[in-house]
mmCIF file of C-alpha atoms in Angstrom:
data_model
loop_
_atom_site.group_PDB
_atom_site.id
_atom_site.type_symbol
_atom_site.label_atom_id
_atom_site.label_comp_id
_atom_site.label_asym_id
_atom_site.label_seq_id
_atom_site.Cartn_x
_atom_site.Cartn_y
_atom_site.Cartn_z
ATOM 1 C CA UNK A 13 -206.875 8.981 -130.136
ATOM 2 C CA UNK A 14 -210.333 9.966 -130.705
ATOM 3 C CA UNK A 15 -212.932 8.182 -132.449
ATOM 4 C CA UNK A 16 -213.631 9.726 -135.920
ATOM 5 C CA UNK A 17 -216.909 11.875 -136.014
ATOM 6 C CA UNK A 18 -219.906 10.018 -137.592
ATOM 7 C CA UNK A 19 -223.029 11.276 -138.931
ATOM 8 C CA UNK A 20 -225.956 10.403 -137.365
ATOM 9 C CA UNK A 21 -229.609 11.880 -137.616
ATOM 10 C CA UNK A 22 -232.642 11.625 -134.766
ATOM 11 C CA UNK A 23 -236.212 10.481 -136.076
ATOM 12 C CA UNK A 24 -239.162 9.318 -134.709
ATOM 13 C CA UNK A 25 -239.348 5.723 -133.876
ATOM 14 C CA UNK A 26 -241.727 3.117 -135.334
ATOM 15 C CA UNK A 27 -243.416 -0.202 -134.589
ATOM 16 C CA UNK A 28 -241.173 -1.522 -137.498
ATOM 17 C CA UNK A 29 -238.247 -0.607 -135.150
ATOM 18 C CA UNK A 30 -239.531 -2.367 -131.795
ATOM 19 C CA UNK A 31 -237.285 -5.285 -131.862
ATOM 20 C CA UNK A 32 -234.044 -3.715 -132.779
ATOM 21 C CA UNK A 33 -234.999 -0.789 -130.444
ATOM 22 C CA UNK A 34 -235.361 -3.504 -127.739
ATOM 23 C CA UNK A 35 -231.906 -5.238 -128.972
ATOM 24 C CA UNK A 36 -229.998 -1.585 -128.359
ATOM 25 C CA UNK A 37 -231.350 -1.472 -125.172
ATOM 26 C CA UNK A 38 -230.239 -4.843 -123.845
ATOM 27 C CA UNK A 39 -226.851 -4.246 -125.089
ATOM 28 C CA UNK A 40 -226.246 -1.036 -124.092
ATOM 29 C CA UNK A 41 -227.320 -1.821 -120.590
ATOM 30 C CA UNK A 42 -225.063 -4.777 -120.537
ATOM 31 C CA UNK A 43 -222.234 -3.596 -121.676
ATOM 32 C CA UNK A 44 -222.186 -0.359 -119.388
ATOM 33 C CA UNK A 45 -218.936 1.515 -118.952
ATOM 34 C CA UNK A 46 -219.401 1.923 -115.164
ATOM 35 C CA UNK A 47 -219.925 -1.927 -114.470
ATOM 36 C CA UNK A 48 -219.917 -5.348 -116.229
ATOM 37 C CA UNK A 49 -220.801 -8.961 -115.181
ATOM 38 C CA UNK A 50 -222.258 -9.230 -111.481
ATOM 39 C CA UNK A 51 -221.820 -6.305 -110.530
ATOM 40 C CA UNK A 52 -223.605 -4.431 -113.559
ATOM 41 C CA UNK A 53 -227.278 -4.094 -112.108
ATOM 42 C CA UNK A 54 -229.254 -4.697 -115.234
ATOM 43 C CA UNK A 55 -227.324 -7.891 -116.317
ATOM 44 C CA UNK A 56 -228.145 -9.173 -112.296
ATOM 45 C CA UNK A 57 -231.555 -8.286 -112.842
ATOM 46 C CA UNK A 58 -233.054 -8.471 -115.884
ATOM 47 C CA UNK A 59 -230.464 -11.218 -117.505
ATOM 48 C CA UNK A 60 -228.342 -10.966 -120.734
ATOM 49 C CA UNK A 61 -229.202 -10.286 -123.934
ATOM 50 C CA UNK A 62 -231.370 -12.609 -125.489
ATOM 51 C CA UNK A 63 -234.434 -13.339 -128.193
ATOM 52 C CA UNK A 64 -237.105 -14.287 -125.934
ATOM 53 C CA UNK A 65 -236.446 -10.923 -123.541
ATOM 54 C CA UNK A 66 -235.893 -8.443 -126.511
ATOM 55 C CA UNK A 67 -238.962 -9.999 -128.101
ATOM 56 C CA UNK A 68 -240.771 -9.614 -125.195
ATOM 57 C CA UNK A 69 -239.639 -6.169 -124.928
ATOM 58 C CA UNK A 70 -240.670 -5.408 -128.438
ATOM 59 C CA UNK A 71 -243.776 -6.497 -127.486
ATOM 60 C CA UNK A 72 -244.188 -3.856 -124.713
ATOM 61 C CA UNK A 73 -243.060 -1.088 -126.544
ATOM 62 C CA UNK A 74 -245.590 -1.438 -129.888
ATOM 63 C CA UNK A 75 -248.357 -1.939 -127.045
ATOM 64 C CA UNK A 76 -247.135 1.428 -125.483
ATOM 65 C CA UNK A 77 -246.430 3.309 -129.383
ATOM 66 C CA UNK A 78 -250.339 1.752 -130.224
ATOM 67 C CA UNK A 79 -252.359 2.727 -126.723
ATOM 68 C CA UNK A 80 -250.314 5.460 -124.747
ATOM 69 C CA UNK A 81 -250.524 9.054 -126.621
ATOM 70 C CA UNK A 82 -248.268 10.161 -123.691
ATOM 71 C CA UNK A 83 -245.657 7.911 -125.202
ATOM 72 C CA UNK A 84 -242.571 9.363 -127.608
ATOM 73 C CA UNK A 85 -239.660 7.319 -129.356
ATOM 74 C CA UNK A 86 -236.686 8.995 -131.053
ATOM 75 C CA UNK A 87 -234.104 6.507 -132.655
ATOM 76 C CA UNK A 88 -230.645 7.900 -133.759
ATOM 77 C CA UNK A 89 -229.720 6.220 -136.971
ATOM 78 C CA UNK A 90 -226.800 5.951 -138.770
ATOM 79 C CA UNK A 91 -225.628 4.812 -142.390
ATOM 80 C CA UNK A 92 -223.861 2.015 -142.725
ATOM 81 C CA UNK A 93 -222.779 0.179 -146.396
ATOM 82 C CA UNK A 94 -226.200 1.721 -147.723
ATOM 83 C CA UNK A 95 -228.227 0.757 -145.255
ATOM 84 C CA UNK A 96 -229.648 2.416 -142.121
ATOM 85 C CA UNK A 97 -229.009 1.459 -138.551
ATOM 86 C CA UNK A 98 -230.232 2.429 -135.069
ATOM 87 C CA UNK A 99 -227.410 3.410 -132.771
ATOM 88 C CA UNK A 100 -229.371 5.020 -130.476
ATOM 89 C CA UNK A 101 -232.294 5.564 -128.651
ATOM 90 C CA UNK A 102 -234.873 7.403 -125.995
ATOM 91 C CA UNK A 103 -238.453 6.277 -124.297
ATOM 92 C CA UNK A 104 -239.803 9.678 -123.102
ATOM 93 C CA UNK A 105 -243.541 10.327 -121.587
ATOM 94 C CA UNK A 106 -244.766 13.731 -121.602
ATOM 95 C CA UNK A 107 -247.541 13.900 -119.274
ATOM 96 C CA UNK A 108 -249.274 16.875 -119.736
ATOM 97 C CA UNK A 109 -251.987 15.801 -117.492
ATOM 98 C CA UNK A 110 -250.873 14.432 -113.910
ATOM 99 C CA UNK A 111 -251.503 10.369 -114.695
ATOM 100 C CA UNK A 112 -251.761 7.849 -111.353
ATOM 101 C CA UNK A 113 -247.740 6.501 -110.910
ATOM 102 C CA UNK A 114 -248.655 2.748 -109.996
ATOM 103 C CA UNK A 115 -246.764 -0.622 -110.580
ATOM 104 C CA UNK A 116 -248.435 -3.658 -110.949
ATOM 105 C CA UNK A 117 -246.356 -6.932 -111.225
ATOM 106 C CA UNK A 118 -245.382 -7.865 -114.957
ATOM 107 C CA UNK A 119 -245.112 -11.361 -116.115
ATOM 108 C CA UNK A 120 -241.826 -12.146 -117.413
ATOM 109 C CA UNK A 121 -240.586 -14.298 -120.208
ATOM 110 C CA UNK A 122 -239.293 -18.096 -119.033
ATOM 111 C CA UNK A 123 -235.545 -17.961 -117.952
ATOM 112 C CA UNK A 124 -236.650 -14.279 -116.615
ATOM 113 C CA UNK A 125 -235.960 -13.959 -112.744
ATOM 114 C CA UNK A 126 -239.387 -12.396 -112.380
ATOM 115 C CA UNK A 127 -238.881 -11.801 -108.793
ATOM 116 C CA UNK A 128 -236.063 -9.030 -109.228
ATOM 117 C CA UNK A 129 -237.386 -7.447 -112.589
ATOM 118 C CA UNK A 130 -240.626 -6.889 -110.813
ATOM 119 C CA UNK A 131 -239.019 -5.947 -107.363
ATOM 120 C CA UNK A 132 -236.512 -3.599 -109.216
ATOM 121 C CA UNK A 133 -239.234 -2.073 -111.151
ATOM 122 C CA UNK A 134 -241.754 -1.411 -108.170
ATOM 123 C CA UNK A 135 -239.133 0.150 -105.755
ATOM 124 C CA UNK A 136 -238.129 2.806 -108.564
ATOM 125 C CA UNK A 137 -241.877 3.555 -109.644
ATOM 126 C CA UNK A 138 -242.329 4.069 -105.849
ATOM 127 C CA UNK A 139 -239.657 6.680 -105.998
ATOM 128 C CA UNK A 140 -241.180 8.437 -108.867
ATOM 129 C CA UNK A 141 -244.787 8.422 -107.014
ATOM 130 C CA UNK A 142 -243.561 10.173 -104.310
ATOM 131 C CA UNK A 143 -241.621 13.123 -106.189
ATOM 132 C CA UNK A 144 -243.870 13.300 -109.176
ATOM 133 C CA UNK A 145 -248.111 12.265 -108.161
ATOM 134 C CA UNK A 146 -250.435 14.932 -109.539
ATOM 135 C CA UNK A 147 -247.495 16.876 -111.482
ATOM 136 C CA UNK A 148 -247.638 17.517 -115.159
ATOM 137 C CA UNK A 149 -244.061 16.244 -116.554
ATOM 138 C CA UNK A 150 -241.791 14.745 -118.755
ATOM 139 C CA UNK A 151 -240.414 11.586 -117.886
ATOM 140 C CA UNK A 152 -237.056 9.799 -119.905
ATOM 141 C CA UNK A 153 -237.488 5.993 -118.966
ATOM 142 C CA UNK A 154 -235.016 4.804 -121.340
ATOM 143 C CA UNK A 155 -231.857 6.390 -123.010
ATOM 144 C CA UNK A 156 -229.508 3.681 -124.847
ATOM 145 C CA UNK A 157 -226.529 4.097 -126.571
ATOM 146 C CA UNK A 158 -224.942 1.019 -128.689
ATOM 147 C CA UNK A 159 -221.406 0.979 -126.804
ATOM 148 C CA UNK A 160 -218.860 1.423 -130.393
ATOM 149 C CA UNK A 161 -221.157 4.480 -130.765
ATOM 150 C CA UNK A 162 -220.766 6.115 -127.460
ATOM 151 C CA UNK A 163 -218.987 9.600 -127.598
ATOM 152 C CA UNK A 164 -220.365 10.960 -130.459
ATOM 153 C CA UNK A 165 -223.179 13.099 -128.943
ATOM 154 C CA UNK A 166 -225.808 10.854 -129.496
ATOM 155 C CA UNK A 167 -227.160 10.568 -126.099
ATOM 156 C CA UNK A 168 -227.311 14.764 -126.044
ATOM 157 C CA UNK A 169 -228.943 14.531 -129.157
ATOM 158 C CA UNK A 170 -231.875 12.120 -128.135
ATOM 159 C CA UNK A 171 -231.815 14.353 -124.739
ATOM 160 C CA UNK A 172 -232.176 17.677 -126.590
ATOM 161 C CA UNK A 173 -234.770 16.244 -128.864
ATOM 162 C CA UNK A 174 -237.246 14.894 -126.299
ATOM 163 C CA UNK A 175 -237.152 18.337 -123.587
ATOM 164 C CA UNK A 176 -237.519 20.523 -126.947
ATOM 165 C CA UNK A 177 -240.329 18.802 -127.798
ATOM 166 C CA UNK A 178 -242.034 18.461 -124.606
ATOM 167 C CA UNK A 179 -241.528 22.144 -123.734
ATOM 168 C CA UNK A 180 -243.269 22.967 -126.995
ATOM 169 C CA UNK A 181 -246.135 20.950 -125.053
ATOM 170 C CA UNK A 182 -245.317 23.169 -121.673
ATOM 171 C CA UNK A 183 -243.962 21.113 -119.656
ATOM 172 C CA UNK A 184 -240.953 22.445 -117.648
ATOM 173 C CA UNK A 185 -240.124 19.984 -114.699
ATOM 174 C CA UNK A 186 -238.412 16.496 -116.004
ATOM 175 C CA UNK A 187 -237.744 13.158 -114.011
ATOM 176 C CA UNK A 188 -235.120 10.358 -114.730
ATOM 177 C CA UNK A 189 -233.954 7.566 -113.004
ATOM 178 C CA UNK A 190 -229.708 7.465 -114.131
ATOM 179 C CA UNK A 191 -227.144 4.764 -113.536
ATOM 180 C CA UNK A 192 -223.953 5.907 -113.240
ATOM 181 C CA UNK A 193 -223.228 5.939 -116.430
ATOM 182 C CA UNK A 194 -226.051 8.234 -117.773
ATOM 183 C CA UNK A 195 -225.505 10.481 -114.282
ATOM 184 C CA UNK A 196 -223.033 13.390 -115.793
ATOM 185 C CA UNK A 197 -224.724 13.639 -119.251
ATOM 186 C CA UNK A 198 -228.247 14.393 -117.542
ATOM 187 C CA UNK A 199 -226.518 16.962 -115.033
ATOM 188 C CA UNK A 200 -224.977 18.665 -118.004
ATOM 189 C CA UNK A 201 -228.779 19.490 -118.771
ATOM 190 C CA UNK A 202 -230.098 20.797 -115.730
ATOM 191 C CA UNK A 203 -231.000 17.364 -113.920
ATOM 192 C CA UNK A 204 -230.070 17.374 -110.212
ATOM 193 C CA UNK A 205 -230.233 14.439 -107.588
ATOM 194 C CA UNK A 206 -233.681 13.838 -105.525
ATOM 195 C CA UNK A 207 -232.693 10.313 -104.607
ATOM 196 C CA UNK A 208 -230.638 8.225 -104.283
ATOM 197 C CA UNK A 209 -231.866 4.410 -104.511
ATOM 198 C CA UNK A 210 -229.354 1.460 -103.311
ATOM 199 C CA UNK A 211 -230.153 -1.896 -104.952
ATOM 200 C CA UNK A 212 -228.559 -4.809 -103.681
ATOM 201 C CA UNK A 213 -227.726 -7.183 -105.910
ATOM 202 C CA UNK A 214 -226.994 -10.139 -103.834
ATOM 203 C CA UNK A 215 -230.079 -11.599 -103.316
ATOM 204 C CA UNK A 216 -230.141 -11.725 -107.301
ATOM 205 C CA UNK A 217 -226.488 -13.536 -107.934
ATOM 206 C CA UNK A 218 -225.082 -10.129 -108.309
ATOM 207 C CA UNK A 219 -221.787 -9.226 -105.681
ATOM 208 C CA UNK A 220 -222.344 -5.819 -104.795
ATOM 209 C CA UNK A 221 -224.830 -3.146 -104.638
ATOM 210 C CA UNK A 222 -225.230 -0.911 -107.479
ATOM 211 C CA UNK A 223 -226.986 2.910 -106.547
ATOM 212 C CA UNK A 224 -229.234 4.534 -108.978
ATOM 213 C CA UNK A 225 -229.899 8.184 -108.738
ATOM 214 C CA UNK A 226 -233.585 9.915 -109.396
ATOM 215 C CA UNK A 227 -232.784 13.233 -110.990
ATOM 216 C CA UNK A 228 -235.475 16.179 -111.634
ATOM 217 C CA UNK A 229 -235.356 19.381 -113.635
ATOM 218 C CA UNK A 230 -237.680 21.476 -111.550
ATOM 219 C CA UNK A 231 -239.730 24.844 -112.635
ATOM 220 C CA UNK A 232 -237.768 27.987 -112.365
#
């Protein structure tokens, strides 16, 4: 039986809204329909959900909503006994100037294994450099969806949102990096496959290898 319909509404996010932004994200990567435990990529990688990591996180993203204009937050929120709460949510960049696509190493939280979040990290921004150096585009880094509120058409939402907005600016090609689960929804908007990248997990304490797809809406 279906879930029941719920009513949900997309605004822009805040700095208030870092932390639980950053908590949505760790949960919805962890708990991702395609894969779980050590096979599920970000869990190997980055490490379960936890205070110091989502703080960190937080952290990044009010540096990024302060210093980078190309920067753009949407939140889906929800009511809940009175009181709102954020489902949902996308990182876009619209780059309306071509920007250099370079990765320097990051330094992790303790408990973090550094080694594959900044391995992971350069091998996909190397992937964007080579499709996307010197183009003017808009670029989804992060689309997370809290897993009881999956299926309502809040992913589409936050999708529709962001390429409206950043075709007001003129931009019309789009880039994406998509995990299985995210791979249909994109393709339902136009993304198609560039790349596909194969990360093996083993090395990490993972058991498999997990693939992650670069998609691209190109100009007509």
């Amino acid at each position: 039986m279906a879930a029941p319909r719920i009513d949900f509404k997309i605004l822009p996010a805040t700095e208030e809204d870092a932390f639980t932004l950053a908590q949505v994200e760790a949960v919805s990567n962890d708990e991702a329909n395609e894969a779980r435990g050590e096979s599920n990529l970000s869990h190997v990688i980055f490490g379960p959900p936890s205070n110091a990591r989502q703080e960190f996180r937080a952290k990044g993203l009010v540096d990024k909503m302060k210093n980078d204009t190309y920067a753009r937050n949407y939140k889906a929120v929800v009511e809940e006994d009175g009181q709102e709460k954020i489902v949902g949510w996308a990182n876009w960049f619209f780059y309306t100037e071509p920007q250099p696509i370079e990765f320097k190493d990051i330094d992790w939280p303790a408990g973090t294994n550094s080694k594959a979040c900044n391995e992971f990290i350069q091998t996909l921004t190397a992937v964007r450099a080579k499709h996307q150096t010197g183009k003017k585009f808009g670029y989804l880094q992060v689309l997370a969806t809290l897993p009881q509120y999956r299926g309502q058409g809040i992913g589409s939402s936050l999708l529709k949102v962001g390429l409206a907005e950043a075709r007001e600016l003129g931009l019309t090609e789009f880039f994406l990096e998509a995990s299985d689960d995210g791979h249909d929804l994109y393709a339902k908007f136009g993304f198609v496959d560039v790349e596909r990248v194969m990360i093996d997990l083993v090395p990490y304490g993972g058991n498999c290898e997990s693939q992650v797809r670069a998609m691209s809406i190109l100009p007509n």
